[in-house]
Amino acid sequence: MLNDKVDFDLSLLSLEELIEVFNDIDSFIQYLLDSKIEVEKEDENE
Amino acid sequence: MNNFLDFISNDVEVKKTFLSSLPTKTKTNIKKYNSSIDEFVNKYTSYRESVFNYIKAKKRALSVPEVKKDFDSVNKKIEILEKGRNILNPLNTSYEKMGFDNLLYRMSNYYVFNFDSIDNLINEFIDKFVSAGIKLDSKNFKYNYYVHKYMDVFLKVRKGEKTQDDLNVTFEEIYWVNPDIISHIEINFRKLIKKNMRKFDSYISKIKKEYVKENGISTYSACIEKLKSAYLEKEKLNNEDVSDIVEKAVNKEFDISQYLESSKFRKSAYSSFLSENVDINDKENMKTICSILNKLYFNLEEYEGYLSILPIIDSFKEEYEDIKDKKNSNSSELKNIQTSIKKEEASLTIINFKISRGNKDKNLKMESINITKRLRDLYRKYDDEFFKSRVLSVLNSNMTVSDVLELFLSFDYFKKITIQKVYELNDYNEVIKQSNIYDEFAKNPTNLIVKGLPVFEDNNIPRIIANKYKLNNILINEDDLTPDNLDALKNKISLITRINKINESDTTVEKIWFIVNANKIIEKMKAN
């Protein structure tokens, strides 16, 4: 079970799906981190 | 929503859309935008942690226990039998069995290979004499004035009476007058070996008796038979089990995704060897097919090994092709060279005597150098004729590749000289590398193809192999067996036999695929 509000049973996933879901989550985290905007650079537009 | 994978897939899209809709023009906008990102990162990091822990646990649950294999005992057995192979070898003499040909190869190529130190080589020579009960002193090194001068200091350094610096100074002094000093030391050793040959013969004879007594193996052929059994025993131990397959997959020695049922490579591997009417789900049938494919695999490995040493075989063929049917003994040539050596050495002894008696004639020293040069050439010529005499003793038009392999294996000096020539090598380590490749192949008593391969005929090994396996209903033709194709063929055979092994076990290809990918994830998480 996941320790989160979303309560899914990972044992329902196939082995291939487990790897896939991990990679999707990992890629999304990377996407999010890359999407952050540095505030200081935007100061001039304020 | 069916499962977590679908949830993530949808949720990612929703969150991406949400983020793209947020304004980012002002500092406040950006702060809010970044704050949303942080919230999502936290949530997804927690998802990732949970999935990661689950994957780790699953990987542990699916792991295949490693089977412990004890190679020590069989390796020890092979080591003892290899000693017997050398001691009992009927083709060579005590000279080769003592390893003098190996040392002389190194010494005679000293200048070609730029060895750092000649002293280690000289010590190895002296140690071999000592092992046969022969003690050498400076009186044994009177080949010419310079050899005596160098070896006198060398032996004193060996005894601790002089220092390495003294020896270096002596070498410097000699080298500028006689740059051939090393080849002169070499022929001094050749003369000493010749003079003491009977002692070496009895030493080897003693070692042989001890070996026979200790191991109960008295003939060369019995030794080779036992070696063959030991090699087969090792081969059996080397056979992959499922834990080896998992390890190789994890270490990326092959791509496990090619083994999945959906893989095109897997489909082509089956269809390239097996006809359509073969039922690959028939366990008994697949067991038989895999046993045949394993044999094919070993034949391909032997063929690859053969290709790696083929230039050596071709060089032998070229040299002896014309005389294989009309061979004449070269014993008279050998005797003539021996007589010339004796004559030149007698002249040298007279000159050395004059020099030792204080004769100051500078020409005497030059003459001694010239005679020594001629003697070096005579000894090398003798080596060539001696090897030729051994070849002639076994040469015939029906000789097999296996016979030639034995010959070069028995005469290390000629094996290395040939390797140096055919591969055009000037680097000692390269010669040794190629020599080791040769030894590994030539020593293997389980080789099958080369045993029946006539060396003086044009052989088509791909055809021989393809015809053999066509009889076993394996789809293969000689065009498949070009050297460039061998690796691909071996990979396909491995795929079929490994899948069969996996199917016979408690695990599956999919589980191994998971272990491999789980491992990649664990490595990645460790690195983060």
Tab-separated table of N, CA and C in Angstrom, chain B residues 23-86:
chain	number	residue	atom	x	y	z
B	23	PRO	N	-0.397	31.451	-14.196
B	23	PRO	CA	0.345	32.629	-14.681
B	23	PRO	C	1.729	32.700	-14.041
B	24	THR	N	2.730	33.149	-14.804
B	24	THR	CA	4.100	33.236	-14.260
B	24	THR	C	4.748	34.588	-14.563
B	25	LYS	N	3.906	35.595	-14.745
B	25	LYS	CA	4.463	36.889	-15.150
B	25	LYS	C	5.061	37.682	-13.984
B	26	THR	N	4.444	37.556	-12.830
B	26	THR	CA	4.944	38.334	-11.692
B	26	THR	C	5.670	37.440	-10.695
B	27	LYS	N	6.371	38.104	-9.795
B	27	LYS	CA	7.101	37.375	-8.769
B	27	LYS	C	6.136	36.544	-7.920
B	28	THR	N	4.994	37.123	-7.614
B	28	THR	CA	3.989	36.412	-6.822
B	28	THR	C	3.470	35.196	-7.586
B	29	ASN	N	3.215	35.418	-8.910
B	29	ASN	CA	2.772	34.280	-9.753
B	29	ASN	C	3.786	33.136	-9.686
B	30	ILE	N	5.043	33.546	-9.852
B	30	ILE	CA	6.104	32.514	-9.899
B	30	ILE	C	6.195	31.782	-8.571
B	31	LYS	N	6.066	32.534	-7.491
B	31	LYS	CA	6.130	31.908	-6.171
B	31	LYS	C	5.035	30.865	-6.030
B	32	LYS	N	3.841	31.242	-6.487
B	32	LYS	CA	2.705	30.306	-6.401
B	32	LYS	C	2.960	29.093	-7.287
B	33	TYR	N	3.480	29.393	-8.487
B	33	TYR	CA	3.781	28.327	-9.452
B	33	TYR	C	4.806	27.340	-8.852
B	34	ASN	N	5.892	27.922	-8.307
B	34	ASN	CA	6.935	27.082	-7.698
B	34	ASN	C	6.418	26.320	-6.488
B	35	SER	N	5.522	26.958	-5.777
B	35	SER	CA	4.954	26.310	-4.592
B	35	SER	C	4.128	25.075	-4.996
B	36	SER	N	3.395	25.213	-6.130
B	36	SER	CA	2.629	24.055	-6.635
B	36	SER	C	3.583	22.939	-7.037
B	37	ILE	N	4.666	23.348	-7.697
B	37	ILE	CA	5.653	22.338	-8.115
B	37	ILE	C	6.202	21.610	-6.899
B	38	ASP	N	6.577	22.371	-5.880
B	38	ASP	CA	7.124	21.756	-4.657
B	38	ASP	C	6.149	20.757	-4.061
B	39	GLU	N	4.886	21.165	-4.073
B	39	GLU	CA	3.855	20.271	-3.507
B	39	GLU	C	3.803	18.945	-4.298
B	40	PHE	N	3.824	19.100	-5.664
B	40	PHE	CA	3.773	17.884	-6.504
B	40	PHE	C	5.034	17.031	-6.344
B	41	VAL	N	6.187	17.728	-6.243
B	41	VAL	CA	7.450	16.978	-6.091
B	41	VAL	C	7.396	16.161	-4.801
B	42	ASN	N	6.907	16.801	-3.741
B	42	ASN	CA	6.815	16.080	-2.462
B	42	ASN	C	5.931	14.858	-2.582
B	43	LYS	N	4.789	15.083	-3.195
B	43	LYS	CA	3.840	13.975	-3.339
B	43	LYS	C	4.455	12.843	-4.173
B	44	TYR	N	5.055	13.242	-5.308
B	44	TYR	CA	5.608	12.209	-6.216
B	44	TYR	C	6.872	11.555	-5.638
B	45	THR	N	7.595	12.298	-4.816
B	45	THR	CA	8.771	11.685	-4.170
B	45	THR	C	8.286	10.607	-3.200
B	46	SER	N	7.183	10.892	-2.565
B	46	SER	CA	6.638	9.886	-1.645
B	46	SER	C	6.114	8.676	-2.413
B	47	TYR	N	5.490	8.923	-3.581
B	47	TYR	CA	5.070	7.796	-4.439
B	47	TYR	C	6.278	6.964	-4.846
B	48	ARG	N	7.311	7.729	-5.277
B	48	ARG	CA	8.504	7.024	-5.786
B	48	ARG	C	9.129	6.153	-4.693
B	49	GLU	N	9.176	6.699	-3.476
B	49	GLU	CA	9.767	5.967	-2.357
B	49	GLU	C	9.000	4.665	-2.108
B	50	SER	N	7.668	4.793	-2.154
B	50	SER	CA	6.830	3.609	-1.894
B	50	SER	C	7.031	2.556	-2.979
B	51	VAL	N	7.021	3.018	-4.252
B	51	VAL	CA	7.187	2.049	-5.351
B	51	VAL	C	8.587	1.443	-5.292
B	52	PHE	N	9.559	2.284	-4.978
B	52	PHE	CA	10.941	1.800	-4.905
B	52	PHE	C	11.077	0.701	-3.856
B	53	ASN	N	10.506	0.941	-2.688
B	53	ASN	CA	10.579	-0.067	-1.617
B	53	ASN	C	9.888	-1.360	-2.041
B	54	TYR	N	8.782	-1.187	-2.729
B	54	TYR	CA	8.049	-2.381	-3.182
B	54	TYR	C	8.886	-3.164	-4.205
B	55	ILE	N	9.514	-2.407	-5.136
B	55	ILE	CA	10.353	-3.056	-6.159
B	55	ILE	C	11.511	-3.802	-5.503
B	56	LYS	N	12.135	-3.181	-4.507
B	56	LYS	CA	13.271	-3.828	-3.823
B	56	LYS	C	12.837	-5.142	-3.176
B	57	ALA	N	11.662	-5.066	-2.513
B	57	ALA	CA	11.152	-6.271	-1.834
B	57	ALA	C	10.809	-7.350	-2.851
B	58	LYS	N	10.211	-6.929	-3.951
B	58	LYS	CA	9.812	-7.876	-5.000
B	58	LYS	C	11.055	-8.537	-5.612
B	59	LYS	N	12.080	-7.709	-5.830
B	59	LYS	CA	13.319	-8.239	-6.410
B	59	LYS	C	13.918	-9.307	-5.483
B	60	ARG	N	13.909	-9.004	-4.181
B	60	ARG	CA	14.427	-9.973	-3.198
B	60	ARG	C	13.645	-11.265	-3.278
B	61	ALA	N	12.319	-11.129	-3.380
B	61	ALA	CA	11.446	-12.321	-3.404
B	61	ALA	C	11.683	-13.158	-4.657
B	62	LEU	N	12.050	-12.491	-5.754
B	62	LEU	CA	12.219	-13.212	-7.026
B	62	LEU	C	13.641	-13.697	-7.259
B	63	SER	N	14.549	-13.330	-6.357
B	63	SER	CA	15.961	-13.642	-6.621
B	63	SER	C	16.194	-15.151	-6.721
B	64	VAL	N	17.155	-15.499	-7.565
B	64	VAL	CA	17.464	-16.923	-7.795
B	64	VAL	C	18.692	-17.255	-6.960
B	65	PRO	N	18.601	-18.269	-6.101
B	65	PRO	CA	19.765	-18.570	-5.255
B	65	PRO	C	20.977	-18.983	-6.089
B	66	GLU	N	22.126	-18.469	-5.665
B	66	GLU	CA	23.357	-18.760	-6.399
B	66	GLU	C	23.821	-20.189	-6.100
B	67	VAL	N	24.252	-20.882	-7.152
B	67	VAL	CA	24.745	-22.252	-6.943
B	67	VAL	C	26.269	-22.175	-6.808
B	68	LYS	N	26.772	-22.655	-5.672
B	68	LYS	CA	28.229	-22.591	-5.443
B	68	LYS	C	28.907	-23.652	-6.299
B	69	LYS	N	29.963	-23.227	-7.000
B	69	LYS	CA	30.695	-24.182	-7.832
B	69	LYS	C	32.144	-24.222	-7.370
B	70	ASP	N	32.661	-25.417	-7.218
B	70	ASP	CA	34.027	-25.547	-6.750
B	70	ASP	C	34.953	-25.868	-7.926
B	71	PHE	N	35.644	-24.839	-8.399
B	71	PHE	CA	36.571	-25.027	-9.523
B	71	PHE	C	37.969	-25.428	-9.039
B	72	ASP	N	38.230	-25.232	-7.730
B	72	ASP	CA	39.598	-25.439	-7.229
B	72	ASP	C	40.105	-26.846	-7.503
B	73	SER	N	39.244	-27.820	-7.209
B	73	SER	CA	39.698	-29.202	-7.336
B	73	SER	C	40.006	-29.560	-8.794
B	74	VAL	N	39.118	-29.160	-9.724
B	74	VAL	CA	39.351	-29.513	-11.130
B	74	VAL	C	40.519	-28.691	-11.705
B	75	ASN	N	40.667	-27.452	-11.247
B	75	ASN	CA	41.805	-26.645	-11.723
B	75	ASN	C	43.128	-27.249	-11.270
B	76	LYS	N	43.124	-27.753	-10.046
B	76	LYS	CA	44.331	-28.392	-9.496
B	76	LYS	C	44.667	-29.641	-10.322
B	77	LYS	N	43.603	-30.389	-10.638
B	77	LYS	CA	43.778	-31.617	-11.434
B	77	LYS	C	44.403	-31.261	-12.791
B	78	ILE	N	43.869	-30.217	-13.431
B	78	ILE	CA	44.376	-29.811	-14.754
B	78	ILE	C	45.833	-29.340	-14.642
B	79	GLU	N	46.125	-28.631	-13.576
B	79	GLU	CA	47.494	-28.128	-13.383
B	79	GLU	C	48.493	-29.293	-13.301
B	80	ILE	N	48.117	-30.328	-12.537
B	80	ILE	CA	49.005	-31.497	-12.388
B	80	ILE	C	49.156	-32.209	-13.736
B	81	LEU	N	48.035	-32.341	-14.456
B	81	LEU	CA	48.086	-33.038	-15.744
B	81	LEU	C	48.862	-32.243	-16.797
B	82	GLU	N	48.783	-30.908	-16.725
B	82	GLU	CA	49.556	-30.076	-17.659
B	82	GLU	C	51.056	-30.258	-17.424
B	83	LYS	N	51.418	-30.451	-16.156
B	83	LYS	CA	52.819	-30.718	-15.836
B	83	LYS	C	53.234	-32.032	-16.506
B	84	GLY	N	52.335	-33.012	-16.425
B	84	GLY	CA	52.581	-34.316	-17.063
B	84	GLY	C	52.686	-34.186	-18.567
B	85	ARG	N	51.845	-33.322	-19.136
B	85	ARG	CA	51.870	-33.127	-20.593
B	85	ARG	C	53.279	-32.665	-21.030
B	86	ASN	N	53.879	-31.795	-20.223
B	86	ASN	CA	55.214	-31.299	-20.554
B	86	ASN	C	56.283	-32.375	-20.325
